[in-house]
Coordinates of C-alpha atoms in Angstrom, one line a residue:
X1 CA -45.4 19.9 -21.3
X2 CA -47.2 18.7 -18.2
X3 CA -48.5 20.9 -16.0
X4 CA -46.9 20.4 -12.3
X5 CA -49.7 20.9 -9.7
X6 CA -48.4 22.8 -6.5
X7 CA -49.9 20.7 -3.3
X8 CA -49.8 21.2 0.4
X9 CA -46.7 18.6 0.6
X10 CA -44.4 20.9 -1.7
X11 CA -44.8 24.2 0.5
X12 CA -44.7 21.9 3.9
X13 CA -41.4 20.5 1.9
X14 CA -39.7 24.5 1.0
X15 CA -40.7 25.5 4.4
X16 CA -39.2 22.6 6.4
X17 CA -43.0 22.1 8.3
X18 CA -45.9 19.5 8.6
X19 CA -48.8 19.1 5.9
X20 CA -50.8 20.0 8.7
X21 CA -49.5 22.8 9.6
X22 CA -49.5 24.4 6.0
X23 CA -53.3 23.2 5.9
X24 CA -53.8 25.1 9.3
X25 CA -51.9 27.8 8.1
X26 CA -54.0 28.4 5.2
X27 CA -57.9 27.9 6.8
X28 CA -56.4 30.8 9.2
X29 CA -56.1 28.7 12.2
X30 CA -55.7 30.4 15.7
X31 CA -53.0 27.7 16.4
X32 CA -50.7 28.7 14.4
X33 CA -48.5 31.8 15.1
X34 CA -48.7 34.9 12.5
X35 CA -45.4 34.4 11.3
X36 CA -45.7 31.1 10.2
X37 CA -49.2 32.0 8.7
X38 CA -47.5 34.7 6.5
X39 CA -44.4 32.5 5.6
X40 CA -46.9 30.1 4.1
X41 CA -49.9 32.5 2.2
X42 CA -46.0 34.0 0.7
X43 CA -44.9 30.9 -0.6
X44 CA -48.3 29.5 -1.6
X45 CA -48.7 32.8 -4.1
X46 CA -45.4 33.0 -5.4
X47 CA -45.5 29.2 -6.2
X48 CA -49.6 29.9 -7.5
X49 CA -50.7 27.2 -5.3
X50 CA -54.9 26.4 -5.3
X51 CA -56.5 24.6 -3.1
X52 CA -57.5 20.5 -4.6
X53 CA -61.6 21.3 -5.1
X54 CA -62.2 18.1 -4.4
X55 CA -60.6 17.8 -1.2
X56 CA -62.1 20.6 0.1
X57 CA -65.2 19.2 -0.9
X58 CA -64.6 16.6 0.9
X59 CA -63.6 18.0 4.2
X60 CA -67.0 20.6 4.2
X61 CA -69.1 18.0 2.6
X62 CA -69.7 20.6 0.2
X63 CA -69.0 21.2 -3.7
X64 CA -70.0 25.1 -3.2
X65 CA -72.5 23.8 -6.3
X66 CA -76.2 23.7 -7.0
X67 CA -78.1 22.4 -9.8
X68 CA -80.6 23.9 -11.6
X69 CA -83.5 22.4 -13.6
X70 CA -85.5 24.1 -16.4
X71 CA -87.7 23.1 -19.5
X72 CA -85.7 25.7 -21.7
X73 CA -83.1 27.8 -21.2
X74 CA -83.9 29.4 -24.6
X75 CA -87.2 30.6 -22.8
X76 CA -86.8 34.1 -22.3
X77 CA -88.8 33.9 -18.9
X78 CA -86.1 31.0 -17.6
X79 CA -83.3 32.5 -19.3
X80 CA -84.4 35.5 -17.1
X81 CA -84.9 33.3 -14.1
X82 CA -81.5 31.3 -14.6
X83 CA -79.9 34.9 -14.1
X84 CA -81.3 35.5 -10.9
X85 CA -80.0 31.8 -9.2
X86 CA -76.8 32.7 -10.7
X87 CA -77.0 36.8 -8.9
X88 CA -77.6 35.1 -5.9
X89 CA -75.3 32.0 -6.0
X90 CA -72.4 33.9 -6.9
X91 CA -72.7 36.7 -4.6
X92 CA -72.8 33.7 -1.7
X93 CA -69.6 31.7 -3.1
X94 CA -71.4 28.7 -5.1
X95 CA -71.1 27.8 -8.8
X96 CA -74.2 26.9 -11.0
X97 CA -74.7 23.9 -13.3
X98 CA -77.6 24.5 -15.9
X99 CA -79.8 21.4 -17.2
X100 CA -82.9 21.6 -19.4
X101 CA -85.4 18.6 -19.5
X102 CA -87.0 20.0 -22.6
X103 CA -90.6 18.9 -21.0
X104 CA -89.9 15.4 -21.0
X105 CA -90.1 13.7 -17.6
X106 CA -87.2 11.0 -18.7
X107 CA -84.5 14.0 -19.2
X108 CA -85.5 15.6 -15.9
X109 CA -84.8 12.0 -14.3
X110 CA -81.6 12.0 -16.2
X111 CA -80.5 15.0 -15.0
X112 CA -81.4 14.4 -11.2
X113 CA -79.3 11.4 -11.0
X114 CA -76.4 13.4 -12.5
X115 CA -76.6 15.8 -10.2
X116 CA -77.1 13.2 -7.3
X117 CA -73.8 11.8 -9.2
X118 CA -71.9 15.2 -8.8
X119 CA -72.5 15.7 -5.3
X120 CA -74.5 19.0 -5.8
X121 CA -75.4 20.7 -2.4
X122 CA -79.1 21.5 -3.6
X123 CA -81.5 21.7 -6.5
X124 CA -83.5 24.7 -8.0
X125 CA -86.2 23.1 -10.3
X126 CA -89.0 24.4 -12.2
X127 CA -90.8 20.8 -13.3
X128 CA -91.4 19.6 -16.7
X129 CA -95.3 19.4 -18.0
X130 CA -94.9 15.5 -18.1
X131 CA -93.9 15.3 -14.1
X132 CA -96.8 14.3 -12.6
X133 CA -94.6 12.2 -10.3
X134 CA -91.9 13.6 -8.8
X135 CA -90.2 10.8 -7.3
X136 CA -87.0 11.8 -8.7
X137 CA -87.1 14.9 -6.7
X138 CA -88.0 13.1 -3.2
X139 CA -85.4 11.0 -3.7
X140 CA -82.7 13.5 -3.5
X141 CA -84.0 15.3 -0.7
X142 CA -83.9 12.0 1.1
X143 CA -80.2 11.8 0.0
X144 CA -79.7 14.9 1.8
X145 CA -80.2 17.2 -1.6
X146 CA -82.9 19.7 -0.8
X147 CA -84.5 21.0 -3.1
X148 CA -86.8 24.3 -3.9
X149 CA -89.5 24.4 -6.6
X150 CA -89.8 27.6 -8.4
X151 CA -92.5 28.9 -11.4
X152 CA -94.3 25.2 -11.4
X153 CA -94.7 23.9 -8.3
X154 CA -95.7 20.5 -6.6
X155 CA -97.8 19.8 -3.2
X156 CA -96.7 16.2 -3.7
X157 CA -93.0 17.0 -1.7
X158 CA -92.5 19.4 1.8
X159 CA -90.0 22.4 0.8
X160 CA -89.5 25.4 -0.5
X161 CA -91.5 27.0 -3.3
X162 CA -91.4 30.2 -5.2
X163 CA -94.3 31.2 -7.9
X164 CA -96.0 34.2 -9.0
X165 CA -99.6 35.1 -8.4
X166 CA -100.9 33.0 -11.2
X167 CA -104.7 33.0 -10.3
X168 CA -104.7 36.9 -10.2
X169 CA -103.0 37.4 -13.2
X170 CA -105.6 34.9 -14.7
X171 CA -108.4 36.7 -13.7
X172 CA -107.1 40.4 -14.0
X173 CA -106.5 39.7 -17.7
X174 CA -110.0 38.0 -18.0
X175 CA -111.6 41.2 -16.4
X176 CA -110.1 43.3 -18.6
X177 CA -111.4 41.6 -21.6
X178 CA -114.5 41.6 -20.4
X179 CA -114.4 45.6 -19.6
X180 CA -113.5 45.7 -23.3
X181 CA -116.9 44.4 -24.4
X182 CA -115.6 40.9 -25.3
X183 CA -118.6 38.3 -24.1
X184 CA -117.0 34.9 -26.0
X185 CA -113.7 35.1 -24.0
X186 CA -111.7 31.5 -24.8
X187 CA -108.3 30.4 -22.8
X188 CA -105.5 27.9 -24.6
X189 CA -103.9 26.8 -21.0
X190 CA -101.1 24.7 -21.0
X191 CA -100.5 20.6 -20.3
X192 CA -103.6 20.3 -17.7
X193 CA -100.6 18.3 -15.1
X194 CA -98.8 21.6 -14.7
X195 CA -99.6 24.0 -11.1
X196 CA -99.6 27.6 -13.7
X197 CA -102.0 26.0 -15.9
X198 CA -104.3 24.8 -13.0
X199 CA -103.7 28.6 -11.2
X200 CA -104.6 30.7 -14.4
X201 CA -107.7 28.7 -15.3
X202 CA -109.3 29.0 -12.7
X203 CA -108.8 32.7 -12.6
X204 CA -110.3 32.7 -15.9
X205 CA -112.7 30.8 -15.1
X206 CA -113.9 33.2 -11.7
X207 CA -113.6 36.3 -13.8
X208 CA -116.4 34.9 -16.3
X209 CA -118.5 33.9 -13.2
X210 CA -118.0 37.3 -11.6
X211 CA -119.4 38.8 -14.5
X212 CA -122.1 36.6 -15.3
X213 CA -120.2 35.3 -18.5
X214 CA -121.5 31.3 -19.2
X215 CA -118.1 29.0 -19.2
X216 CA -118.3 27.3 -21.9
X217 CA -115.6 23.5 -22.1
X218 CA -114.8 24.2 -26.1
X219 CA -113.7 27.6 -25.6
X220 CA -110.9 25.9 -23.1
X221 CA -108.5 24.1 -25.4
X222 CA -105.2 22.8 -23.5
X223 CA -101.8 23.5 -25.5
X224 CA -98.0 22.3 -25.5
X225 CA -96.3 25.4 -23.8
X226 CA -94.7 26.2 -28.0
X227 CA -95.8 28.2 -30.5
X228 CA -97.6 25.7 -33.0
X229 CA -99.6 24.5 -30.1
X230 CA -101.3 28.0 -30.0
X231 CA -101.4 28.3 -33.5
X232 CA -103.2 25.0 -33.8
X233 CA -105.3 25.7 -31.0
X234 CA -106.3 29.3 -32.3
X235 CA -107.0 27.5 -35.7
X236 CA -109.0 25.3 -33.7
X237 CA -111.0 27.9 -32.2
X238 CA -111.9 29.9 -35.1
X239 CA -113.4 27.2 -36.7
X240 CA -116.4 26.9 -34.5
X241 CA -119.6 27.9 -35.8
X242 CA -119.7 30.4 -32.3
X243 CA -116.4 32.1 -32.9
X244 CA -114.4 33.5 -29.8
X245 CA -114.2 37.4 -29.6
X246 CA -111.3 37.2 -27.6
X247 CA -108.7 34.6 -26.7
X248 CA -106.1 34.8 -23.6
X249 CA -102.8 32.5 -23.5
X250 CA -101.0 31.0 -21.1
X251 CA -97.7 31.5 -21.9
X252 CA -95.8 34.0 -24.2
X253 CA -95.3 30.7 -27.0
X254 CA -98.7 30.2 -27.0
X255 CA -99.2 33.9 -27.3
X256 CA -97.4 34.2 -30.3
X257 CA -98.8 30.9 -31.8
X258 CA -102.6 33.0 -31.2
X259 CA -101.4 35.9 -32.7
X260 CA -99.3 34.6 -35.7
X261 CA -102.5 32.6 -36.5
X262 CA -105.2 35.2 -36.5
X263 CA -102.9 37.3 -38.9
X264 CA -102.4 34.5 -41.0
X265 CA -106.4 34.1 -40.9
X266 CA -106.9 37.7 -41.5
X267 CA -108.8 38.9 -38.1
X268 CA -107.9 42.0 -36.8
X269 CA -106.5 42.6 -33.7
X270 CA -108.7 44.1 -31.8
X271 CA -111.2 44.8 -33.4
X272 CA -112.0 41.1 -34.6
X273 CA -110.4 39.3 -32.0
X274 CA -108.5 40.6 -28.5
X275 CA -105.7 39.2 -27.4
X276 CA -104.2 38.8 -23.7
X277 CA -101.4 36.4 -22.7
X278 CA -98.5 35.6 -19.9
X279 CA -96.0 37.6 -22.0
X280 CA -92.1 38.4 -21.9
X281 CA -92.8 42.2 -21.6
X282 CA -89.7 42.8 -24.4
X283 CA -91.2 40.6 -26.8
X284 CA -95.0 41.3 -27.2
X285 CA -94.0 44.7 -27.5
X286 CA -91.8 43.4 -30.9
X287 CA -95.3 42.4 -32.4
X288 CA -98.0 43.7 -34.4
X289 CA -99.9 45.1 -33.0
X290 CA -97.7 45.1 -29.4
X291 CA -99.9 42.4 -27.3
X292 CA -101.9 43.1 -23.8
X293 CA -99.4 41.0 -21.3
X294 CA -99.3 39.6 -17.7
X295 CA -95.7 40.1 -16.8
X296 CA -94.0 37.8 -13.8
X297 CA -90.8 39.0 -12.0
X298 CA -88.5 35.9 -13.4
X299 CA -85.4 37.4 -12.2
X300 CA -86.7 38.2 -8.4
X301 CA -88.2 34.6 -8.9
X302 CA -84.9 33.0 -9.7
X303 CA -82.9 35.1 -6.4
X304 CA -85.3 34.0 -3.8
X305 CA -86.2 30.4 -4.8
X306 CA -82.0 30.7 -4.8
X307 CA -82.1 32.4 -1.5
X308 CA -84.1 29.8 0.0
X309 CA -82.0 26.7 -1.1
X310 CA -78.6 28.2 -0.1
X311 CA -80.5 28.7 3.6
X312 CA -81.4 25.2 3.6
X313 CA -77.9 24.2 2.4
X314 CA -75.5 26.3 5.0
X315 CA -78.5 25.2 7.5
X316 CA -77.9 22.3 10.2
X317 CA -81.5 21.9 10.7
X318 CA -84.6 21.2 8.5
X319 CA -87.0 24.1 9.1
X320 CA -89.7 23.7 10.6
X321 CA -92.0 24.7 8.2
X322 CA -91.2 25.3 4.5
X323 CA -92.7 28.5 3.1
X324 CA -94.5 29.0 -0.5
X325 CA -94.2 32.5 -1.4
X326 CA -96.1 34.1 -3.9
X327 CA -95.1 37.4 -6.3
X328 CA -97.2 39.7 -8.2
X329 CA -97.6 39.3 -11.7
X330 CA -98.7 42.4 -13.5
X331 CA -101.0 43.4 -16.4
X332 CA -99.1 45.5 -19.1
X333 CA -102.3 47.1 -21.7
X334 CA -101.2 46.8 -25.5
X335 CA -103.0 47.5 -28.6
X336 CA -103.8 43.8 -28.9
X337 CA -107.2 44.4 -26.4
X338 CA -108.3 47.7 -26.8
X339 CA -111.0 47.3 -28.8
X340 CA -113.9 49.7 -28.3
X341 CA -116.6 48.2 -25.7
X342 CA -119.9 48.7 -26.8

């Protein structure tokens, strides 16, 4: 059987009144008396009457929706992060639709005009490795979309942006390698386009300079942000004829692509070969031995990059300045680094 939609016209009809006066009636209008307000909210639950989304949509200009954008939900740091816009969204009366480009610049485009498409109040995005031009992105702000930038960030567009302190994090884990004794320190970063892989190698790189450490270009190799990258990377590394006594990753998948390899290799962690990376706290503890990590706040990242767009959406002017703010990141010690400094 079909299902019969109550509207405004079938209450208006029971109660012998105007459409516009049930729609008054409804929004809580001062213009109309108490009695009347009550006769219709009555009839309007017995009848289970909901308001047409769309039309309301259309008379706030609103879809009480945003859009988010991530490389992969199955990321433990953006599933983490996709909880925090939805904390924030829902406690502020919006909905959430969830896309992943899966690094590839033409699926982030793809989903951008989709959400143009839907009429999506605002955007959180955290870019793919491939989106060196973000066009995509000025083109919805200039449709009246903002849009905030969270976790990998781009100067090329004026708004909000929410990161964590990748430099320090960089450079703490460096130090602490380097208090452990280890002198051939090598980084796998990520795609060199992406703002965290910019930001953590150049912490590295000023921890080795504080210390005195040489920097050396082939114990820098650049990785996909996945688990084979840093296992090829790791391989690639410990084929040199000056071997690395240390390596630190850029992500928790290149982590674990480091650390599966130098088991499969037989080095010990270590003794052989320390190990630091930006680690998912939950799983580095999981491996063997548990691995030295730089934690981020994903969730807290998620809420204000959220925060920010839901200002910008319920706001009637652009701000005049956007703000960039930065979180702490934190270095958790694990087995993986504590070798013995001699």
């Amino acid at each position: 059987m079909k299902k019969v939609s109550i509207t405004i016209k079938e209450i208006a009809r029971q109660l012998n009144i105007s459409k516009s006066t049930v729609s008054r009636a409804l929004r809580d209008s001062s213009e109309i008396s108490e009695e009347t307000k009550n006769k219709v909210i009555e009839l309007a639950e017995k009848l289970n009457y909901y308001p047409n989304p769309i039309a309301i949509s259309l008379l706030k200009n609103r879809t009480q929706t945003i859009g988010v954008i991530v490389p992969d939900i199955a990321n433990r740091f953006y599933s983490s992060a996709i909880g925090g816009v939805e904390d924030i969204a829902y406690s502020r009366g919006y909905h959430t639709m969830i896309y992943q480009s899966h690094e590839q610049l033409e699926r982030e485009r793809s989903a951008s005009r989709h959400i143009a498409s839907r009429r999506v109040d605002g955007l959180v995005v955290a870019i793919s490795s491939q989106s060196e031009n973000i066009d995509h992105f000025v083109s919805l702000q200039e449709q009246g979309i903002p849009v905030v930038f969270f976790d990998r960030v781009s100067d090329a567009m004026q708004t909000h942006k929410v990161r964590v302190d990748d430099y320090k994090g960089a450079f703490e884990a460096t130090e602490h390698l380097i208090k452990r004794g280890c002198k051939r320190i090598a980084h796998i970063a990520g795609p060199k386009p992406v703002s965290i892989t910019r930001f953590r190698l150049e912490g590295y790189k000023d921890a080795l300079r504080k210390h005195n450490i040489d920097f050396k270009e082939e114990w820098v190799l650049h990785s996909e942000i996945t688990q084979a990258g840093g296992t090829e990377r790791t391989y690639q590394l410990m084929a040199l004829r000056e071997r690395p006594d240390a390596i630190f990753g850029a992500s928790d998948r290149i982590t674990m692509g480091i650390h599966w390899a130098l088991r499969q290799l037989g080095y010990r962690m270590p003794d052989d070969v320390a190990v630091v990376g930006f680690c998912d706290l939950a799983m580095s503890s999981l491996l063997d031995p548990p691995v030295s990590s730089v934690t981020q706040p994903s969730f807290e990242m998620g809420q204000q990059a959220t925060s920010l767009l839901l200002d910008l959406i319920e706001s009637k002017n652009t701000p005049a300045e956007y703000e960039t703010r930065v979180l702490p990141s934190n270095l958790v010690i694990n087995q993986s680094s504590m070798r013995v400094a001699k």
